Amino acid sequence: MTMAKKLIITLLLLISIVFVHSSSFRVEVEEEFEPPHAGEQEHPGRGPGSVPGRGPGGSSGEEEEERSRDHPYHYRKRSFESWFRSKEGFVKILPKFTKRSPFLFRGIENYRFWLAEMEPTTFLVPHHFDADSVFLVLQGKGVIEFVTDNTNEAFHIRRGDVVRIPSGVTHFITNTNQTVPFRLAKLAIPVNIPGYAKDYFPAPSQFQQSYLAGFSKDVISTSFNLPEDLVERLVRKSKQINQGILRRVSPDQIKELTQHATDPSNKHKKHKDKDTSVIFKPFNIFEKDPIYSNDFGHFHEARPKNFDQLQDLHISVAWVSMKQGSVLLPHFDSKATFVLFVENGCARFEMASPYKFHGEQQQQWPGQQEEQEDISGNVYKIVSHVCKGDVFINPAGHPFTILTQDQDFVVTGFGIHATDSTRTFLAGKENMLNNLNTVATRLTFGVGREVAKQLFTSQNFTYFAPTNPSRQQFPQNNRKPSFQSIFNFAGF
Amino acid sequence: MTMAKKLIITLLLLISIVFVHSSSFRVEVEEEFEPPHAGEQEHPGRGPGSVPGRGPGGSSGEEEEERSRDHPYHYRKRSFESWFRSKEGFVKILPKFTKRSPFLFRGIENYRFWLAEMEPTTFLVPHHFDADSVFLVLQGKGVIEFVTDNTNEAFHIRRGDVVRIPSGVTHFITNTNQTVPFRLAKLAIPVNIPGYAKDYFPAPSQFQQSYLAGFSKDVISTSFNLPEDLVERLVRKSKQINQGILRRVSPDQIKELTQHATDPSNKHKKHKDKDTSVIFKPFNIFEKDPIYSNDFGHFHEARPKNFDQLQDLHISVAWVSMKQGSVLLPHFDSKATFVLFVENGCARFEMASPYKFHGEQQQQWPGQQEEQEDISGNVYKIVSHVCKGDVFINPAGHPFTILTQDQDFVVTGFGIHATDSTRTFLAGKENMLNNLNTVATRLTFGVGREVAKQLFTSQNFTYFAPTNPSRQQFPQNNRKPSFQSIFNFAGF
Amino acid sequence: MTMAKKLIITLLLLISIVFVHSSSFRVEVEEEFEPPHAGEQEHPGRGPGSVPGRGPGGSSGEEEEERSRDHPYHYRKRSFESWFRSKEGFVKILPKFTKRSPFLFRGIENYRFWLAEMEPTTFLVPHHFDADSVFLVLQGKGVIEFVTDNTNEAFHIRRGDVVRIPSGVTHFITNTNQTVPFRLAKLAIPVNIPGYAKDYFPAPSQFQQSYLAGFSKDVISTSFNLPEDLVERLVRKSKQINQGILRRVSPDQIKELTQHATDPSNKHKKHKDKDTSVIFKPFNIFEKDPIYSNDFGHFHEARPKNFDQLQDLHISVAWVSMKQGSVLLPHFDSKATFVLFVENGCARFEMASPYKFHGEQQQQWPGQQEEQEDISGNVYKIVSHVCKGDVFINPAGHPFTILTQDQDFVVTGFGIHATDSTRTFLAGKENMLNNLNTVATRLTFGVGREVAKQLFTSQNFTYFAPTNPSRQQFPQNNRKPSFQSIFNFAGF
């Protein structure tokens, strides 16, 4: 008995050790957060080095250290998993968000991000998803056709078009252009299993079985009223079995595929099926004026309340283009979490987060032993140098900003839970802080009316501004000393 | 130290072995998937053996092997757990879906399936649930009465009636018929704890305590303004304490219980409580014409958008009856997952699924270590021989078909997430594949216009068809060679 | 090999033992349920001892034993976690409900309860949450001001006011009163991470960093167009850095802070932003007549369908005040789960629950191995002596009652999932049991018409009643014997 007890205690201790080891193993095999490589860092001198008070290319070592070295909000291009790839193009999918952080991304668990590219004159074979989805055409021109058992509708689509694909609706896409690849970003909202969606193909291809292969031969034969020995050819031994889901098309085939396609802007097309006609119809994000716009950038956004295609999904779609040397002023969304996809160029993203994101928090899941809640009041600094192909998550309420450097920049995004979400700017001509009344400003920031006015109204641009202050409307040299004197006067 | 390390390594190895063992144990003690018993298999010769190209009763060994031997979608009759049983009837409940597959059924976790049968002239005592629920009368005639603190409403109900029971509304049911058992199938949507619902009884019975027993004697006494020594008789020592929740009623009592009941079809009844009157009112699924119907079957469906009783729950209710030797042609639902309950006869269900359903996947749960996502492109073949009393889950997007053999067949179903869900048929006169245009068909299936026309238009029946091809409109012998020649011509 | 097997078996056995040990350890470190201390028990003689058939202050030992000693529904005042505390006031938060019971409270996991108190003439600095929230002013008078980037709106608020704070909207609060602390209870519905919400402060304070600290210095400098060396003072070295989030204000400052505030009852105020104007506007719960009211108590409730501020959140807000020696008659809510907060006095809460709440059930979570479902038919008696500052959870469908003793009592509450929820009373002039028809009553309770009438109509008060029967309308002495005779006559 005592011997057994000793053994148990020994075992307990040893097992604890083993557990410690194994859990550290586990962390190691978790999807790695990619620390920014030296080569990927913005080059000295290319950063917003000409900001007042900072030497060109200079950055204090202290600040460098402050930057969080690994955080879960930034998915580099290589984070995507290849779902299909051939010389005709590719389809990639981002890992489930909760795989990276079960805690931080639990609220967007049931959303998946896809990226697809089709080479010129190719065809994506018919299929349906068990997910509602919305895609944005990033580049190129094509035709999408929806097929149901009582209708088919084809639409021309081009850069900036937003397309809703309802769950369970069969569709196929053609890149009709002879030279430009057709590229799209897609957000999917699974309907069967939270966070997991599948494609269903009626016909077999190299890597995908036909869903008809899920039926016995005699069932297909009976259902299609076909001789059984032919079924096999249709389902399993198709001539196309060695082709991928992306296939070359000839100019004649393109002509035929597009001849009955509608231009979405054509409002007089009569639809066979009134219920679905609005849902199927693409719209272009550039049709309406940008919601924020000036010489430094344009911010287009399609909001759920304005488009039936987005309304029931509570998704908004954004397209932001910025000139080099610009800043999208700090702001936050009240309810929407944005999945941002960099379409062109590189830029610096900065974000403030009150949430810790260390390894240990990954286990904070109900039903498991929850650790003490973090009520530290800390703010974590998220800095990422993002480039074309990267994804970044900007959760609701988190102040966020974009700075471009020596190249123009385009980022697109899907806003999750976007219904009734509003965007609040913290700097620029219209900013929230400037709407604090005088007493509130004094009580909050410890400064008086004069200083506050200077603090929150010095930025004369709205939404987008230049990073180079010489482009600001009033000269830097004049302002600087007067500022100082005001601050000193105010005892700031 | 080296010794300890050795020990740790040894332990690690041993523990790994133990874990392997224990996890296999775990799988064994998990609710068993019931492999179809030899005796339950369709008998040779009874199957759809007369399908072209297949000898009567013959089935290739290869195909037999392809059939999945165990999968989670089929619940046999014995899977139900008995919740109440007496000579007056029974109430049974299906285990929580996620108990069988936490991964595959997570999207329907908060739904429970109940089955109840009341012998002739019996009474189900008043109670309420902490769940919204919808039931379908499978057989018999009765009266349901809803009781609130300001109204009571009784309705005659009969086979095919759909009844919404709002959460927290007290109700009781009488089987008014002298000879026929009253049977109902119910889908419950818990409001307190996802996937768990309870019954609350005001009066005690043999196995159920009164909820008044949750109060102290003095509280009941004060609340009801009753002498305390009588409270005990009411709550704990009722004369009915030895009876179950199902009780015999006399013809006189039935007369009294039904005298103020309304026929739901009576539209002129004035209700005391306007808000709830529509919700309480049953409707009959056979009132409207079937949505699909011919000589081989009828498909009735009540959809959420058409009935206030179903709208906020997003539930649809279906009733499908099929003749022997018929097929419900392959189809899928775009958003709805159907919980199907076999009411009469036996049939073969076939379904195509892109999801793996092996034991190891049961642990794929957020917060736990998620394994690599399956992007294989595989399609899994789900074949089940179902009989009266069985339940089958047909998830959204999954192509599905029913084949009857030598007996008529009735299956009912509740569609979960049914709002805006559409059904797409893959075979029959109206089918999706036939709406693919010529080029798309060639690119997809590798066949030309002529062959495609033959492939997808040979089935002249819509929705339901005979399994015996001699009943098809044009003779089999004429067609077969011409088919072959067309296919050969097309290089298929 | 045999040796290894033996070792494995031995290890298996030992590990089982270890697991048993370790799991019992785990239970011990779980958040403790606080057994009512002897001192907190209602004193003998103070209870509702004058109820008929019970000696003053007497309670049978048997009944005492029946009372559940620890259950998860009652949070004592000390269960709150301090989030901020200074001599200017405090902010406290209740632990996540699922931390106490992952099983029972899973349906309300995404709700958090906060409590705040501001000393006279103090100011809560501007901030926003990543949660929608609703607060109820429990005591005092103040001003709340909402600030966005295009508007600011200030409202006078006072005891009984209900205020909706939309997620992501910056706001600040002033206690304008010279003597009375300002106290509020808040229910928050996180938008980012289920069950977790954070505050975001533009300016730094003693324990809270500014969210501007999440940006690099050069970014702030560029965005605000400020010299970089001043940024540091704004973000990190503010004069206010040593102050908490609650700050003293002078009479002059109060005057300035309140001068442009609107009285919510003023209907003619024009708002700059029509969309949000209704949402921001507070309303008073006492404006409308109580839904239940008599000499013994008043029950005020603001329901989601009547207030735009509550509608999309499906939250109702309740305020119940009761005289000493009163009972809120037993009742249950059909869909709403109420988080009740005791604002004044002490009282006895009793509740009937069909759910077990033992430690082992805490692991019943999908994806884990679920234990057998409890279908026992048991009813568990929940009895709690609650006092000012305590929280109690009353889940949907659970019969519940409140008894006051020698002091007046005020309880407030937030109803979760309250849309379409109805309340059913079990006793009092309007009660559900009395609406059962004669036959149903006989079949259910085993009593006839005469007795039933006596049982369910003896209580002449509605909703609230006195606990002292001498205050009932007809004399106790006359009734008692006649009761007995009727019961005996009916063979009860």
Short mmCIF file of C-alpha atoms in Angstrom, two decimals, chain C residues 32-193:
data_model
loop_
_atom_site.label_atom_id
_atom_site.label_comp_id
_atom_site.label_asym_id
_atom_site.label_seq_id
_atom_site.Cartn_x
_atom_site.Cartn_y
_atom_site.Cartn_z
CA GLU C 32 -15.99 27.70 -4.71
CA PHE C 33 -19.71 27.86 -4.22
CA GLU C 34 -20.31 29.75 -1.08
CA PRO C 35 -22.37 27.81 1.39
CA PRO C 36 -24.60 30.21 3.31
CA HIS C 37 -22.92 31.05 6.57
CA ALA C 38 -24.81 30.49 9.71
CA GLY C 39 -24.82 34.22 10.32
CA GLU C 40 -26.34 34.88 6.98
CA GLN C 41 -29.22 32.50 7.49
CA GLU C 42 -32.50 34.12 8.15
CA HIS C 43 -32.90 34.33 11.91
CA PRO C 44 -35.50 32.10 13.47
CA GLY C 45 -38.59 34.13 14.00
CA ARG C 46 -37.80 36.47 11.19
CA GLY C 47 -38.88 33.97 8.55
CA PRO C 48 -42.44 33.77 7.31
CA GLY C 49 -43.22 32.00 10.50
CA SER C 50 -46.79 33.06 10.78
CA VAL C 51 -47.89 30.98 7.88
CA PRO C 52 -50.77 28.69 8.84
CA GLY C 53 -49.78 25.35 10.25
CA ARG C 54 -46.30 26.46 11.12
CA GLY C 55 -45.25 27.69 14.50
CA PRO C 56 -43.58 31.10 14.58
CA GLY C 57 -39.96 30.66 13.75
CA GLY C 58 -40.32 26.94 13.52
CA SER C 59 -39.09 24.91 10.62
CA SER C 60 -38.92 21.19 10.53
CA GLY C 61 -35.45 19.72 10.47
CA GLU C 62 -36.50 17.64 7.53
CA GLU C 63 -37.24 20.72 5.50
CA GLU C 64 -33.97 22.33 6.53
CA GLU C 65 -32.18 19.34 5.16
CA GLU C 66 -34.03 19.51 1.89
CA ARG C 67 -32.59 22.91 1.16
CA SER C 68 -29.74 22.73 -1.23
CA ARG C 69 -26.67 23.88 0.55
CA ASP C 70 -24.72 25.03 -2.45
CA HIS C 71 -25.96 25.80 -5.92
CA PRO C 72 -24.58 28.01 -8.67
CA TYR C 73 -27.52 30.40 -9.04
CA HIS C 74 -26.64 32.74 -6.20
CA TYR C 75 -23.63 35.08 -6.41
CA ARG C 76 -22.92 36.79 -3.14
CA LYS C 77 -21.69 40.36 -3.10
CA ARG C 78 -18.13 39.19 -2.60
CA SER C 79 -18.24 37.17 -5.85
CA PHE C 80 -17.62 40.34 -7.81
CA GLU C 81 -14.11 40.99 -9.02
CA SER C 82 -12.80 44.49 -8.50
CA TRP C 83 -11.92 46.08 -11.81
CA PHE C 84 -11.25 49.58 -10.49
CA ARG C 85 -11.41 51.08 -7.04
CA SER C 86 -10.40 54.46 -5.62
CA LYS C 87 -11.84 56.91 -3.16
CA GLU C 88 -13.85 58.31 -6.09
CA GLY C 89 -15.76 55.05 -6.54
CA PHE C 90 -15.48 51.56 -7.99
CA VAL C 91 -16.22 49.37 -10.99
CA LYS C 92 -16.79 45.67 -10.38
CA ILE C 93 -17.50 42.74 -12.67
CA LEU C 94 -19.10 39.39 -12.00
CA PRO C 95 -17.03 36.40 -13.20
CA LYS C 96 -18.09 34.89 -16.50
CA PHE C 97 -21.18 32.79 -15.78
CA THR C 98 -19.70 29.71 -17.43
CA LYS C 99 -16.75 29.87 -15.09
CA ARG C 100 -19.11 28.84 -12.32
CA SER C 101 -21.11 26.35 -14.35
CA PRO C 102 -20.05 25.69 -17.93
CA PHE C 103 -23.08 23.45 -18.33
CA LEU C 104 -25.94 25.34 -16.69
CA PHE C 105 -24.94 28.81 -17.85
CA ARG C 106 -23.75 28.02 -21.35
CA GLY C 107 -26.85 29.71 -22.81
CA ILE C 108 -25.94 33.01 -21.14
CA GLU C 109 -22.19 32.69 -21.69
CA ASN C 110 -21.99 35.84 -23.79
CA TYR C 111 -23.36 38.15 -21.10
CA ARG C 112 -21.48 39.94 -18.38
CA PHE C 113 -22.75 41.80 -15.35
CA TRP C 114 -21.04 45.00 -14.15
CA LEU C 115 -21.63 47.25 -11.20
CA ALA C 116 -20.30 50.80 -10.84
CA GLU C 117 -20.47 53.47 -8.19
CA MET C 118 -19.27 57.05 -8.52
CA GLU C 119 -18.88 59.28 -5.46
CA PRO C 120 -20.57 62.72 -5.53
CA THR C 121 -19.09 65.20 -8.05
CA THR C 122 -16.93 62.74 -9.93
CA PHE C 123 -16.26 62.10 -13.58
CA LEU C 124 -15.77 58.79 -15.40
CA VAL C 125 -13.32 59.44 -18.24
CA PRO C 126 -14.27 58.86 -21.90
CA HIS C 127 -13.97 55.30 -23.19
CA HIS C 128 -15.68 52.75 -25.37
CA PHE C 129 -16.36 49.00 -25.03
CA ASP C 130 -16.23 46.17 -27.53
CA ALA C 131 -19.65 45.18 -26.22
CA ASP C 132 -23.18 46.40 -26.53
CA SER C 133 -24.47 47.27 -23.13
CA VAL C 134 -27.49 48.43 -21.20
CA PHE C 135 -27.29 50.02 -17.81
CA LEU C 136 -29.86 50.89 -15.20
CA VAL C 137 -29.32 53.80 -12.83
CA LEU C 138 -29.86 52.39 -9.37
CA GLN C 139 -29.26 55.59 -7.45
CA GLY C 140 -28.28 59.23 -7.95
CA LYS C 141 -28.30 61.76 -10.72
CA GLY C 142 -25.80 62.46 -13.44
CA VAL C 143 -25.09 63.24 -17.04
CA ILE C 144 -23.96 60.85 -19.74
CA GLU C 145 -22.44 62.18 -22.93
CA PHE C 146 -21.92 60.23 -26.13
CA VAL C 147 -19.18 61.39 -28.49
CA THR C 148 -18.66 60.28 -32.08
CA ASP C 149 -16.62 61.88 -34.83
CA ASN C 150 -19.61 63.85 -36.05
CA THR C 151 -21.74 64.49 -32.99
CA ASN C 152 -21.92 64.67 -29.24
CA GLU C 153 -25.07 64.26 -27.19
CA ALA C 154 -25.46 64.66 -23.46
CA PHE C 155 -28.41 63.47 -21.37
CA HIS C 156 -29.43 63.98 -17.78
CA ILE C 157 -29.90 60.61 -16.15
CA ARG C 158 -31.40 59.66 -12.80
CA ARG C 159 -32.56 56.68 -10.75
CA GLY C 160 -34.59 54.30 -12.91
CA ASP C 161 -33.14 55.46 -16.21
CA VAL C 162 -32.20 52.79 -18.70
CA VAL C 163 -29.32 53.66 -21.02
CA ARG C 164 -28.17 51.81 -24.08
CA ILE C 165 -24.49 52.16 -24.89
CA PRO C 166 -23.88 50.81 -28.36
CA SER C 167 -20.65 48.92 -28.88
CA GLY C 168 -17.76 51.18 -29.89
CA VAL C 169 -19.38 54.47 -28.91
CA THR C 170 -17.23 56.69 -26.73
CA HIS C 171 -19.01 58.08 -23.68
CA PHE C 172 -18.34 59.62 -20.30
CA ILE C 173 -20.43 60.04 -17.18
CA THR C 174 -20.58 62.74 -14.51
CA ASN C 175 -22.13 62.38 -11.09
CA THR C 176 -23.56 65.88 -10.86
CA ASN C 177 -24.92 65.43 -7.38
CA GLN C 178 -23.17 67.00 -4.39
CA THR C 179 -24.09 64.31 -1.85
CA VAL C 180 -25.49 61.12 -3.34
CA PRO C 181 -23.29 58.47 -4.95
CA PHE C 182 -24.29 57.55 -8.47
CA ARG C 183 -24.76 53.80 -8.88
CA LEU C 184 -25.50 51.73 -11.95
CA ALA C 185 -25.86 48.07 -12.92
CA LYS C 186 -24.88 47.09 -16.42
CA LEU C 187 -25.35 44.08 -18.66
CA ALA C 188 -22.76 43.81 -21.42
CA ILE C 189 -22.96 41.70 -24.58
CA PRO C 190 -19.45 41.41 -26.04
CA VAL C 191 -19.09 41.70 -29.81
CA ASN C 192 -15.56 40.37 -30.28
CA ILE C 193 -15.04 37.38 -28.05
#
